[in-house]
Structure formats: C-alpha cells, structure tokens
C-alpha cells in the first residue's frame, strides 16, 4: 500500500480509511463488526454439520449463511475498489483468504457439501491480532516464524529421514504381521508406522505376533528418541532468533559499538562502555528508551 | 498484611499468630493438623464417588464430610477475624480457595452432586510448601511462573495457530470421512483433530478411508513437529528466568553494585558502570575470578 | 573400600581381587561369566511367565532358576567375606541389589509367584558399564544424574502442580460424564486424566458427551503445553551440568584466572590471557593437555 | 574416488562421468531419470501389497518390477565397472544400498514375499539431496549427525536406564494384573510398558485393577518426565554442534586468525592470541562490532 502517489478518488480514500485503518473510530467499529460476523459464520458452518441441529433449523441456517456470504462478497469488492493498489491486496495473504472465504458458498450450488469449506473463514480471525493492536503478539509471531524459517533446512532433512524410516518400518511390519492382523497393505502399514512413531497410537491397528511386538517396541523407542530432534532444532532456532531480536532492540541501527575501544554487545540500558568507560553515543542509549 | 498500625485486639493478634504464623510451636501444630484434615477430606470425597464404598459406609462418609466442612467454615471465619486486614485475606488466592472449599457442601443441599466439587480443597494442599518451610521450592516455583509469564505472548500466538489448524483439519476430515466413519459432525471432528495433534490418540474415532488416513498422517507429522514449539518457547524462557535470578543472587549482596549510582546486574567482565561510567569496585571486578 | 589398613587374610585379598577387580585376567573372566549368568537368569524368569513354554519345560526352568539362585547366594557370601569392609559392601547400591536378587527365590517357597520378582536381577546388568571399562559412559551418567538433581526442586514443584491438576480435571470429568460413560469413580477419572495429560491415551475410557469432549480437549491442549515444562527444566539443568563439567576439566583446581587482570573463563587451550596478554599459569594450561 | 593415478580406459571414464557426476548435462539427466525409476519402483512395491490392486494388475506389476530390477542390476554393474575403484564404491553406504535394492527380487524366486523387501530402494531416494545440489541441506544433515554422535554416550546410558525400567515395570504389572487382564506373560507386559512409557498408548492392553491403574499412572508420569531427557540431550548437543560450525564459518576466511601462530576460534572480545600471546589484528577485534 506504500509508495507512489495516491490517485484514488476521494470517496475511495474515505472508504479505504474505514476498511483498512483501525485507528479511526469508524475503522475500529467496522473491524469489530466484521470479526463478530466471521465468528457467527464459522459457528453457523459448525452447527450446520450437526445432524440434529440442521434438521430443526435448516432454513434459518441457510438464510444466515447466504446473508453472510453476500455480505463478505460485498466486502471483498469494496476492499478491491478502495485499496491503493487492487492487485497488491488481491495477492496478499489476507486477500487470498478473503476470496477463499466466499468461493465455497457459490461452489456448493454445484457440488453439495462444499459449503463446509467455508470453515476457511476461521483464518480471517487471525486478523484479530492486528485489529486489537496486539503489536507485541505480532512481534512474537515474527520471532517464531523467523526461528522456524532458520531451522527449515534442518527440518526438511529430519522429515526426509523420518519418511524413509516409516516406509521401511511399515513394510517390515507388513511382512512380519500381514493382512490377518490388520496390516492389510504396505500403505496401511506405513500409516500404522506414522501413528506409532509420532506416539499418537490409536490402537486401531496393533501388532499381535511376538516378533511384530518386538519390532514395534524398537520403532517406539526410536520414535521416542526421534521426537527429541525437532524440539532441539526449534529450541536452538528460537534462542538465536530471540538473541537476534534483542540485538536489534539494543543497538538500533547506527552507533553499535564503543567509539573509543570498539567493544560491542552492550546491555540495553548502557550509557558508558563497560570496558573503557567512554560515553556511548546518544543514538545507542536512546535506542531502547 | 504489611503496613499500617495494628489495631486488632490482643486475642485476635494471638489467634492470628497461631493461624498465619508457622514459626511458633502452636502455629506449626495447627498447620500440620489442618493439612491432615484437608487430606482426609479429599480422600473422603474420592471414596464417596466409589459406588461400592459409598453403599457400605454412606452414613460415616456423610458425617465426616459435614464435620470437616463445619470445621473449615469455622476456620475461614477465624481467619477473617484474626487477619490484619480481612479484605486483604479474602481477596488473596488462598482466601478465595478457602471459601471455594466450603461452598460446594452447602450448595449440595440444593444441587445433588455438587459435593464432588469439594475436591477443590486439593488446592489448599499447595500450602504445604509454605508450611514445611520449603523456601527453595517456592523460589523455584517463582522461576517457573516467571518463565511462563515471559513466554505468554509467544504461547498465545502458538495456541491461536494451533486452534486455527484443528478447526481446518477437523473440517477437512469431516468432509473426507463423514458421519459413517465416526466423524459425525464438525465439532466432533475438531475433537478428533485435537486428540490427534496433541498425540493423545484415544482411537475412539479413527480414519477408515485411504484419503482420510493420508490426511491424518499429515496431521500427525505436523503435530509431531508442532509439539517442539512450546518446548522451545519454555526452554528459552526458563534459560532467561534462571539467568535473571542468578544475576540477582550474584549482585544482591553489598559491594556488587555501582558505588555511585547503585546500578546492579553488571556484565561479568564490566570494569565501569554502564550507566554512570564510575569505575566499579575491585570486589565486583574480581567477582567472577 | 579405601582408607584404613587392610587386615584381611591373604586368601580373602586374593578372592577380593578376582571379584572386585576387573583389571586382572581372572577378574575379567569372572565378571563376564557373571554377566552371562545374570542374562541367563533374567531370560529364565521371562520364559517362566510364558504359559506355553512353562508347560513344556517346567522342570528344566525350575532346575536352572535354583541352580543360578544358589550360585548367586554363594557369590553374595563370598563378596561379603572378601570385601575390605563387609558392611560397606552390604550397604552399597549394588550390595542391596545383589541381596534383593536372591531373596525372592526363597520367598517363592512361601508365597507362590514371588519368583517373578527375581527380575530385579536386571539391575545387576548395569554393572556392565564398569566391567567393560566404559568410563566415558559413567561420566556421562554422572552428568545426567547431576542435571536431574539440580533440577529436583523445580521437578517437585512441577509434579505438585500436575497432580493437583489431574485431581481437579478428573473430578470435573466424573461430574460431567459420570459412571455410565466409563468414568465410574473419581479415582478412575483421575486415572483417565493422567492417561490424557501425559498424552498416552489408551482409549479404554473416553468422553462421550459434548461437554465432556470439550473439557477433555482443554485438558489435552493443557497437557500438550505442560509437557514442555519438564523438557525445559532438564535442558537448562543439562546445559549447566555440562558447562560445569567442562569448567572443571578446563581449570582443574588452582590458578583459574589471569594473574595480572583476573579475567576468568578462558578457553580450554588458552596459554595467554585474552584481555591483557599475560601468560597464564602452567597449571591452567596443562589442565587439558 | 580420490588419490592415485586414474588407470581406467577412456570409455570407463566417460561412463563414470555420466553416472557419478551430476554437473554435466548427461549426468544430470541420468540422475533425474534414475530417481524417477526408483520412485516408480517403490510405488510398484506398495501397490503390489494392496490386494484389490494386485488382483487386477498382477501381470503388469510383475513386468514392471522385473523390468526395473534388471535395469537396476545393469546400473549396479556399470557403476562397479566405471568407478575409479570398484571396491571403494561397493563398500560405500550407497554401494551397499544399491546392492540390497536388487537382491530381494532374486530372493523372491526362492522365498515368496521377499519382493516386499525391495522397499529398501526408498533409501536410494536420499541421493536426491546430492543430485539437486542441496549442499545447504547436506551441511545441516552433518550438523544433526554430529550432534547425535556427540550425544551418543549420554543416549546409550539413557537407553540402558529406560530398558531396565521397562523390564521392572513390565514384570510388576504382570504380577499385579496377570494373564486374565491381558498381561499374558512378562514379555507381553514389557511390550505394554514400552507402549506406555513412550506415551504411544495403543490401548490393546490396559490395566483393569485399581492397583494396576495406580502403578500404570506412576509409570506414565515417569515416562512423561523421562521423555524430557533425550530432548535435553539433543538440544545441548545441537547447540554445541551449531556453535562449532558457526565458529568455523567465522574464522574460515583470512585475517580472522592469529597472525603469528594461525590459531582460529578466538573469543568475541579477545585482543591477544590465547596460545602465543600475539596481539590480534584490528579486523578480528572489530569483527564483532
């Protein structure tokens, strides 16, 4: 939305202010009303799936769903019109979610059951962090995302090893236990291996022979140890992301080190270098003030 | 209980000493007797729920429960009377718990079954740490609480993402598996998604179709990775809380803070105060030697 | 075994050398033979419990168990006789385990079934680390033990909170679900709460009502978050124990800091102070050499 | 493949270039075709185990499996011929996997069902990281392997303790619950103990008596705490492996090591070489600025 002169007509600017800006009174009211409508809509989709409730309140539910869908369709069009750059909005994460939140309703006219996909509207609720000005939460979310992104390569390697393991363990169990004991095919056995290695353990399929139980025990102990790996990866990633963020908070952008001796990594409230006693620059000192 | 002149009558002061102070012989005896009574009461509530036991010992159990309830009611009133400030006590965590520990007994006269809520008395047992002078344990509890509080924003973001995930996964499974396979409604499917993502895995509901099993496998691997996130969050929070506490322990005694401005918590190799530039005392500098 | 003049007769010293010392050829042979006998004995106890195997091989199993028990009884007596101080051995961990490893056999003469407790012999196998000179493994074991001991207070507080939680959650579920749905009593419901909170999830008891499922979902998400706490505690404890051990390895006992500027925490191979360039003392430098 | 003069004929060198080198156009095409063939083969093995699919497409599956097996056999021979040193390749990890990937097909001529072991071909897919030049992923894999190797001694000690625990807990439950409640023998009870301690919890065997449930609760809480230990071990190992790698990355380029003795990996605030006492260059000192 930033950059370039604003060439929108006055009414589109005013509309955009209400829709995209939650600092004004009108914008705030609009956002909270929207979140209430989304909550109502998600609740309607859920209740629509409860057979007993649907039987009694089918017409009311149908009316509510269509009313909200038309409302959200109108909202989507207004967002497109009042955005500084329509394509920018349409391609953004929330732009895509907003579109996906109305399509299933129209799809349901052709494919029955598609209306349940309206549940994707729940993603729109994530806007609540921005609306309620929970900036602190958003910054924590970015620390989490950053930690996960930094650990991505390790996580991919880990998943490749786990997938290879479940394929081999699953096939071994298929050979050992076989169809009579519930391991009806290799894909089913792989499903069992995933259920076991992740320690979910439904028990819908379980080994019955002695050899199968021994093999399953090995798989469980393996899974028990393996679960430690992603935890270690995320913890290390999180420690680094957090340290990085603190560094940024401490040092701002300029004047990161002592002007006399060059020592860095000063504490957040430092005004004098802890090694040579030189006064640190104002920018640094006011970085956290 | 601190601050302000004490205007209580002598007998109320003496009573308060026995009840609130476990340093004296009388206070200690009172506290231990109280804990024994609470344990007995919790045991009585549990046994009352065992059909076979209740059938044989109903009158004895009833007498015991009412006896202890009257005792605890008297204790609550005495605590109110002998406290320096009755409202201060009534509003404290243990004041609220003490009240909640007697109300269900009277409520049970109107609503049958409410007496089981007397189990809330188990919370009163947490007093045992204070009574037994397990100060070290209380300080560890505060480190844990501090770590969790510092990680609160991250945990809220994490929970928001997890809740969004279970709603979407649950709905997808409802569409894929449907009522005949146990996924009778979206709320039930969301319950299944929580059971699966948290790796509990009861097995009361489990996918039966191939597509459902594939989707469930994805959800399990996701949950397997996701469980690493809160662990990472708590570990990082705990590391920081522990470091903070150690810092306080190190600098808490005299001669460990800046002689001019009194600032504490200097870095290990600091030779000058980071706030006022004053040279730090030798003792502090050699504090890490 | 250390300290004090050795007043044992020559034959007892020679015997003790074979039994307690695995450096000599005779001692090593004895230890390995002993471990083989223990393995055989544990295997015999296990096979004795398999109905089909016992039916066919009862006399052989009986003979083997009694033969090994008499052998271990003789060994225990010889250990007592040949130890430098019999009471020292009898009170040690392995002394107690050795005694417990023979008692159930004699107890089984009075109480049938007690022979299964002979499985406690499996503890004797832990001696294998000492026998095989896996010193490195023993030092790692001590790091683990130290980490757990340092975290003990935190773990006790954590367990107290978890136990309080399962009592309250279990009782709530008993009130909500009740006996018809498997929650037959408060103790059973507490058992369910433990099965759920630890994410084991057998599924032998599972909520059936909507409210019960909602409450169970809350408990699961709670348990999912709670499992992060002991992990964090152990990780922090382990980091510190490991750092402590490395510190000990690096600095030995004397001469830990720079003689001129007092800076500590030098790297393992440091021979000069990294701050002032002063030569570090030999003791420090040779600490890791 | 390195070292020693290359004595292969020109055609073997050219062949080796296509097979072992994925930098050339031909080599890359060969590698991608190979991976497609492996994927097809793994899929064929899986589908062969699905009864319905096999019934309809048995001849096609058979033809496909034999075709691919002959292809892989030819590839293995060509790899042997064109390798710089045939024995070097034959003994490498991928050499062994390549051989294991064809043997089961021939074994199946004698032992029916052995063809399912062809699933081991899935291991060949791990080559994809090298083929797709995902060097970053390989380096992350080496960090993970290094972390696990460094923690090996701790993990062995941990597993020894866990195995001892499950043997003892399993036997206790066998004595307490006995065959009528599903704990049919000590090995079966040990299997139950592993299922419980690893929090998998199938529910195929579950305690029915009060004492059994109490004991199981203890085991679960124990398992809940124990799972924290491998996580802590891996996290600490990973932190160190990562720190080591970063150190190498930082100091790897010129001007970051001691100008006199060349020692690298200096601490962040080092101004003098810790080995020879030489003043470190400004660049290094300001390396952290």
JSON list of C-alpha atoms in Angstrom, two decimals, chain D residues 157-261:
[
{"chain": "D", "resi": 157, "resn": "UNK", "atom": "CA", "xyz": [23.21, -44.53, 29.22]},
{"chain": "D", "resi": 158, "resn": "UNK", "atom": "CA", "xyz": [19.67, -43.18, 28.92]},
{"chain": "D", "resi": 159, "resn": "UNK", "atom": "CA", "xyz": [18.51, -46.19, 26.87]},
{"chain": "D", "resi": 160, "resn": "UNK", "atom": "CA", "xyz": [20.12, -48.61, 29.35]},
{"chain": "D", "resi": 161, "resn": "UNK", "atom": "CA", "xyz": [18.16, -46.97, 32.18]},
{"chain": "D", "resi": 162, "resn": "UNK", "atom": "CA", "xyz": [14.90, -46.96, 30.16]},
{"chain": "D", "resi": 163, "resn": "UNK", "atom": "CA", "xyz": [15.29, -50.65, 29.22]},
{"chain": "D", "resi": 164, "resn": "UNK", "atom": "CA", "xyz": [15.96, -51.58, 32.85]},
{"chain": "D", "resi": 165, "resn": "UNK", "atom": "CA", "xyz": [12.87, -49.59, 33.84]},
{"chain": "D", "resi": 166, "resn": "UNK", "atom": "CA", "xyz": [10.53, -51.23, 31.32]},
{"chain": "D", "resi": 167, "resn": "UNK", "atom": "CA", "xyz": [11.69, -54.71, 32.35]},
{"chain": "D", "resi": 168, "resn": "UNK", "atom": "CA", "xyz": [10.97, -53.98, 36.02]},
{"chain": "D", "resi": 169, "resn": "UNK", "atom": "CA", "xyz": [7.70, -52.10, 35.43]},
{"chain": "D", "resi": 170, "resn": "UNK", "atom": "CA", "xyz": [6.53, -54.78, 32.98]},
{"chain": "D", "resi": 171, "resn": "UNK", "atom": "CA", "xyz": [7.21, -57.59, 35.47]},
{"chain": "D", "resi": 172, "resn": "UNK", "atom": "CA", "xyz": [5.48, -55.72, 38.30]},
{"chain": "D", "resi": 173, "resn": "UNK", "atom": "CA", "xyz": [2.39, -55.25, 36.13]},
{"chain": "D", "resi": 174, "resn": "UNK", "atom": "CA", "xyz": [2.47, -58.96, 35.20]},
{"chain": "D", "resi": 175, "resn": "UNK", "atom": "CA", "xyz": [2.46, -59.84, 38.90]},
{"chain": "D", "resi": 176, "resn": "UNK", "atom": "CA", "xyz": [-0.27, -57.27, 39.71]},
{"chain": "D", "resi": 177, "resn": "UNK", "atom": "CA", "xyz": [-2.62, -57.68, 36.72]},
{"chain": "D", "resi": 178, "resn": "UNK", "atom": "CA", "xyz": [-1.83, -61.15, 35.44]},
{"chain": "D", "resi": 179, "resn": "UNK", "atom": "CA", "xyz": [-2.94, -63.10, 32.35]},
{"chain": "D", "resi": 180, "resn": "UNK", "atom": "CA", "xyz": [-6.74, -62.61, 32.76]},
{"chain": "D", "resi": 181, "resn": "UNK", "atom": "CA", "xyz": [-6.37, -58.84, 32.17]},
{"chain": "D", "resi": 182, "resn": "UNK", "atom": "CA", "xyz": [-4.26, -59.14, 29.00]},
{"chain": "D", "resi": 183, "resn": "UNK", "atom": "CA", "xyz": [-0.85, -59.16, 30.68]},
{"chain": "D", "resi": 184, "resn": "UNK", "atom": "CA", "xyz": [-0.35, -62.74, 29.47]},
{"chain": "D", "resi": 185, "resn": "UNK", "atom": "CA", "xyz": [3.42, -63.01, 30.05]},
{"chain": "D", "resi": 186, "resn": "UNK", "atom": "CA", "xyz": [6.39, -60.91, 31.14]},
{"chain": "D", "resi": 187, "resn": "UNK", "atom": "CA", "xyz": [7.49, -60.20, 27.53]},
{"chain": "D", "resi": 188, "resn": "UNK", "atom": "CA", "xyz": [3.96, -59.01, 26.73]},
{"chain": "D", "resi": 189, "resn": "UNK", "atom": "CA", "xyz": [3.96, -56.85, 29.86]},
{"chain": "D", "resi": 190, "resn": "UNK", "atom": "CA", "xyz": [7.30, -55.37, 28.85]},
{"chain": "D", "resi": 191, "resn": "UNK", "atom": "CA", "xyz": [5.76, -54.57, 25.47]},
{"chain": "D", "resi": 192, "resn": "UNK", "atom": "CA", "xyz": [2.94, -52.82, 27.34]},
{"chain": "D", "resi": 193, "resn": "UNK", "atom": "CA", "xyz": [5.48, -50.91, 29.44]},
{"chain": "D", "resi": 194, "resn": "UNK", "atom": "CA", "xyz": [7.24, -49.67, 26.30]},
{"chain": "D", "resi": 195, "resn": "UNK", "atom": "CA", "xyz": [3.91, -48.67, 24.72]},
{"chain": "D", "resi": 196, "resn": "UNK", "atom": "CA", "xyz": [3.09, -46.74, 27.90]},
{"chain": "D", "resi": 197, "resn": "UNK", "atom": "CA", "xyz": [6.44, -45.16, 28.73]},
{"chain": "D", "resi": 198, "resn": "UNK", "atom": "CA", "xyz": [6.86, -43.85, 25.19]},
{"chain": "D", "resi": 199, "resn": "UNK", "atom": "CA", "xyz": [3.32, -42.35, 25.50]},
{"chain": "D", "resi": 200, "resn": "UNK", "atom": "CA", "xyz": [2.17, -44.27, 22.39]},
{"chain": "D", "resi": 201, "resn": "UNK", "atom": "CA", "xyz": [-0.69, -45.95, 24.30]},
{"chain": "D", "resi": 202, "resn": "UNK", "atom": "CA", "xyz": [-2.46, -48.26, 21.84]},
{"chain": "D", "resi": 203, "resn": "UNK", "atom": "CA", "xyz": [-4.94, -49.45, 24.44]},
{"chain": "D", "resi": 204, "resn": "UNK", "atom": "CA", "xyz": [-4.81, -53.08, 23.19]},
{"chain": "D", "resi": 205, "resn": "UNK", "atom": "CA", "xyz": [-3.58, -53.93, 26.71]},
{"chain": "D", "resi": 206, "resn": "UNK", "atom": "CA", "xyz": [-4.64, -51.71, 29.61]},
{"chain": "D", "resi": 207, "resn": "UNK", "atom": "CA", "xyz": [-4.73, -52.22, 33.38]},
{"chain": "D", "resi": 208, "resn": "UNK", "atom": "CA", "xyz": [-8.11, -53.17, 34.84]},
{"chain": "D", "resi": 209, "resn": "UNK", "atom": "CA", "xyz": [-7.49, -53.45, 38.60]},
{"chain": "D", "resi": 210, "resn": "UNK", "atom": "CA", "xyz": [-7.18, -50.44, 40.87]},
{"chain": "D", "resi": 211, "resn": "UNK", "atom": "CA", "xyz": [-3.62, -51.30, 41.90]},
{"chain": "D", "resi": 212, "resn": "UNK", "atom": "CA", "xyz": [-2.66, -51.84, 38.25]},
{"chain": "D", "resi": 213, "resn": "UNK", "atom": "CA", "xyz": [-4.08, -48.44, 37.30]},
{"chain": "D", "resi": 214, "resn": "UNK", "atom": "CA", "xyz": [-2.19, -46.76, 40.14]},
{"chain": "D", "resi": 215, "resn": "UNK", "atom": "CA", "xyz": [1.05, -48.44, 39.06]},
{"chain": "D", "resi": 216, "resn": "UNK", "atom": "CA", "xyz": [0.38, -47.52, 35.42]},
{"chain": "D", "resi": 217, "resn": "UNK", "atom": "CA", "xyz": [-0.24, -43.90, 36.47]},
{"chain": "D", "resi": 218, "resn": "UNK", "atom": "CA", "xyz": [3.16, -43.84, 38.15]},
{"chain": "D", "resi": 219, "resn": "UNK", "atom": "CA", "xyz": [4.76, -45.30, 35.02]},
{"chain": "D", "resi": 220, "resn": "UNK", "atom": "CA", "xyz": [3.06, -42.68, 32.82]},
{"chain": "D", "resi": 221, "resn": "UNK", "atom": "CA", "xyz": [4.17, -39.74, 34.96]},
{"chain": "D", "resi": 222, "resn": "UNK", "atom": "CA", "xyz": [7.65, -41.24, 34.96]},
{"chain": "D", "resi": 223, "resn": "UNK", "atom": "CA", "xyz": [7.58, -41.63, 31.17]},
{"chain": "D", "resi": 224, "resn": "UNK", "atom": "CA", "xyz": [6.28, -38.08, 30.88]},
{"chain": "D", "resi": 225, "resn": "UNK", "atom": "CA", "xyz": [9.30, -36.80, 32.80]},
{"chain": "D", "resi": 226, "resn": "UNK", "atom": "CA", "xyz": [11.74, -39.19, 31.14]},
{"chain": "D", "resi": 227, "resn": "UNK", "atom": "CA", "xyz": [10.85, -38.01, 27.63]},
{"chain": "D", "resi": 228, "resn": "UNK", "atom": "CA", "xyz": [12.39, -34.70, 28.64]},
{"chain": "D", "resi": 229, "resn": "UNK", "atom": "CA", "xyz": [15.84, -36.25, 28.97]},
{"chain": "D", "resi": 230, "resn": "UNK", "atom": "CA", "xyz": [16.61, -37.18, 25.33]},
{"chain": "D", "resi": 231, "resn": "UNK", "atom": "CA", "xyz": [15.20, -33.82, 24.28]},
{"chain": "D", "resi": 232, "resn": "UNK", "atom": "CA", "xyz": [17.57, -32.06, 26.65]},
{"chain": "D", "resi": 233, "resn": "UNK", "atom": "CA", "xyz": [20.48, -34.20, 25.44]},
{"chain": "D", "resi": 234, "resn": "UNK", "atom": "CA", "xyz": [19.83, -33.48, 21.76]},
{"chain": "D", "resi": 235, "resn": "UNK", "atom": "CA", "xyz": [19.22, -29.76, 22.36]},
{"chain": "D", "resi": 236, "resn": "UNK", "atom": "CA", "xyz": [22.52, -29.37, 24.20]},
{"chain": "D", "resi": 237, "resn": "UNK", "atom": "CA", "xyz": [24.35, -31.45, 21.57]},
{"chain": "D", "resi": 238, "resn": "UNK", "atom": "CA", "xyz": [22.79, -29.42, 18.77]},
{"chain": "D", "resi": 239, "resn": "UNK", "atom": "CA", "xyz": [23.66, -26.11, 20.41]},
{"chain": "D", "resi": 240, "resn": "UNK", "atom": "CA", "xyz": [27.29, -27.17, 20.59]},
{"chain": "D", "resi": 241, "resn": "UNK", "atom": "CA", "xyz": [27.43, -28.60, 17.06]},
{"chain": "D", "resi": 242, "resn": "UNK", "atom": "CA", "xyz": [25.89, -25.40, 15.70]},
{"chain": "D", "resi": 243, "resn": "UNK", "atom": "CA", "xyz": [28.27, -23.21, 17.69]},
{"chain": "D", "resi": 244, "resn": "UNK", "atom": "CA", "xyz": [31.19, -25.25, 16.37]},
{"chain": "D", "resi": 245, "resn": "UNK", "atom": "CA", "xyz": [30.04, -24.89, 12.78]},
{"chain": "D", "resi": 246, "resn": "UNK", "atom": "CA", "xyz": [29.50, -21.14, 13.13]},
{"chain": "D", "resi": 247, "resn": "UNK", "atom": "CA", "xyz": [32.97, -20.79, 14.62]},
{"chain": "D", "resi": 248, "resn": "UNK", "atom": "CA", "xyz": [34.40, -22.50, 11.56]},
{"chain": "D", "resi": 249, "resn": "UNK", "atom": "CA", "xyz": [32.38, -20.26, 9.24]},
{"chain": "D", "resi": 250, "resn": "UNK", "atom": "CA", "xyz": [33.52, -17.10, 11.04]},
{"chain": "D", "resi": 251, "resn": "UNK", "atom": "CA", "xyz": [37.18, -17.88, 11.24]},
{"chain": "D", "resi": 252, "resn": "UNK", "atom": "CA", "xyz": [37.50, -19.74, 7.98]},
{"chain": "D", "resi": 253, "resn": "UNK", "atom": "CA", "xyz": [38.40, -16.68, 5.85]},
{"chain": "D", "resi": 254, "resn": "UNK", "atom": "CA", "xyz": [41.74, -14.87, 6.07]},
{"chain": "D", "resi": 255, "resn": "UNK", "atom": "CA", "xyz": [42.51, -12.18, 8.65]},
{"chain": "D", "resi": 256, "resn": "UNK", "atom": "CA", "xyz": [40.46, -13.83, 11.39]},
{"chain": "D", "resi": 257, "resn": "UNK", "atom": "CA", "xyz": [43.15, -15.94, 12.94]},
{"chain": "D", "resi": 258, "resn": "UNK", "atom": "CA", "xyz": [46.33, -15.19, 14.90]},
{"chain": "D", "resi": 259, "resn": "UNK", "atom": "CA", "xyz": [48.94, -13.57, 12.62]},
{"chain": "D", "resi": 260, "resn": "UNK", "atom": "CA", "xyz": [51.81, -15.43, 14.34]},
{"chain": "D", "resi": 261, "resn": "UNK", "atom": "CA", "xyz": [50.57, -18.95, 15.10]}
]
